[in-house]
Amino acid sequence: MTLKSVLKVEGFSKSFTLHEQGKLIPSSSNVNFEVFPGRLTALIGPTGAGKSTVLKGVYRTYIPSSGRILYRSENGNTVDLVKADEHQILGLRKREIGFVTQFLHALPRQSTEDVVAMPLFTRGVRRELAREQARKILQMLNLPERLWGISPATFSGGEKQRVNLARGLLAKPRLLLLDEPTASLDPVTTERVIELINNLKSDGTAILAIFHHPDVVDKLSDDVVRLAPPVGAESFFEEKIA
Amino acid sequence: MDKVLEVRNLGKVFGKGCSRCFDETGPKYETNICPHCGSVVAAHDVSFDLYKGEILGIMGESGSGKSTAVKNLFFDQEPSSGKATFFDEGKQYDLFSLNAAQKRHLRNHRFGMVYQNPVQGLNFNVSAGGNIAERLLMNDLRNYKEIRDRAIELLRRTEVLTERMDELPKNFSGGMQQRVQIAKALAINPPLLFLDEVTTGLDLSVQAAILDLIMEIQQERGTAMIAVTHDLGVIRLLAGRTIVMKYGRVIESGLTDQILEDPQHAYTQRLVASAL
């Protein structure tokens, strides 16, 4: 029996039209890959190869310029995320597709516990139960307990990143997008994160990830996709919008 | 998911209007004044859907038509064209073909509105508690004690000191007036709430508290909301989806993070780039 992919990206391209400067900036071109349940696909390549662009395209923070992004959802239907309507995307983000970036986007004035438990709140898990699970994962990620009750706004980069990861991992999505989640973590915490990501994989989560460190790629990835900067990217300064 | 509101081709023209009004106004012509007849095209061809439990942002600068859209839906103004359907408890209401009594019924029982200026939303001749009682009375709550208890509960929820509920709103600070207005709008637990620049002109700390309150209420009750604002921060915080308007037209709409990170229209790109 062959494994069916959760995500299949075909001929994905993205370029940005900057009206003010009259420029067309290519960011990704003709990207193809698949992501399978319980496996991790790593995107590698130099800065400017469009790795983050691919993740944002899948999450639809960016509108892809061309290609198809076929996602097989929980109910077995396949949707092209490029064409899916906004409510469909919002529904998938709420229930099935998670995104952990390098930066923490949290509502201000909210305790760390609640920030982490938020995805469970929105799915209707009881507040106390959700907070209990949040505390458990914060513990595993070595975030000092004295920080759990306060807002992460004033945390250090590494602390924020742990909060961000805790939230993303606790949500246990079907498809998880990770953009350099270990970039500012110490080696001990990085090992913990690797362990947690491995746990998620054994639970069947399909993961598409970008890692800063090659050794993390080696430890976690099942498939590796190398991206190259799109042709024309180095000369975009001369490029004019047709 | 349940649709709460469906708006199609909503338009509002101030003035007599002519056949060329829509041809030479809008973002392309950088005006909403018709060069032929002098009419003001405040809004034209505005369409969107709103679902239960979501907050839709309408963003634009002064004169973009964002408030006009909401005022038409709340019956503060009469639209010149278009159709809006409100879906409520298995029934459908064609908003712009209702008679005055039916409109009043929806305003009093099913819609809530929070204006930028509390003078518009509150009756300044009666106390804070009285303002809420007014709305409860319209909903057939007649028992004095029940009304008072419910008013206390609402004011507590919006963090207005209940010791001051018998004072006139004019004695309150702007932020406090805004809280009373929100309490009043929420009194009947409306499935649809309009927010028109609710934090504009308030201190930053007061803005933050009002926005927190709105988000909490939305989570607790799943109220569908339309938030009109020129403030990108408010949009980022509240809205899942956003419409961008300029010179009376919708120039772009999408998921809020997409509008902010990958804006398609030149105007939106400029707007996002100029955010502090």
mmCIF file of C-alpha atoms in Angstrom, chain B residues 14 48 57 71 109 122 144 158 172 185 205 209 213 220 225 229 242 276:
data_model
loop_
_atom_site.group_PDB
_atom_site.id
_atom_site.type_symbol
_atom_site.label_atom_id
_atom_site.label_comp_id
_atom_site.label_asym_id
_atom_site.label_seq_id
_atom_site.Cartn_x
_atom_site.Cartn_y
_atom_site.Cartn_z
ATOM 1 C CA PHE B 14 -25.917 61.653 -2.313
ATOM 2 C CA PHE B 48 -19.613 40.709 0.958
ATOM 3 C CA GLY B 57 -12.949 44.354 8.937
ATOM 4 C CA LYS B 71 -25.017 52.879 8.215
ATOM 5 C CA HIS B 109 -34.039 43.240 18.784
ATOM 6 C CA LEU B 122 -26.487 56.807 23.908
ATOM 7 C CA TYR B 144 -37.982 46.518 37.397
ATOM 8 C CA THR B 158 -18.014 45.905 30.242
ATOM 9 C CA PHE B 172 -18.260 59.806 32.147
ATOM 10 C CA ALA B 185 -25.569 47.327 22.181
ATOM 11 C CA SER B 205 -4.619 52.123 26.992
ATOM 12 C CA ALA B 209 -9.125 47.601 26.912
ATOM 13 C CA LEU B 213 -13.515 43.452 25.578
ATOM 14 C CA GLU B 220 -18.022 34.083 24.509
ATOM 15 C CA MET B 225 -19.364 41.628 13.768
ATOM 16 C CA THR B 229 -11.827 51.319 10.990
ATOM 17 C CA THR B 242 -10.829 42.341 5.587
ATOM 18 C CA LEU B 276 3.693 52.886 12.015
#
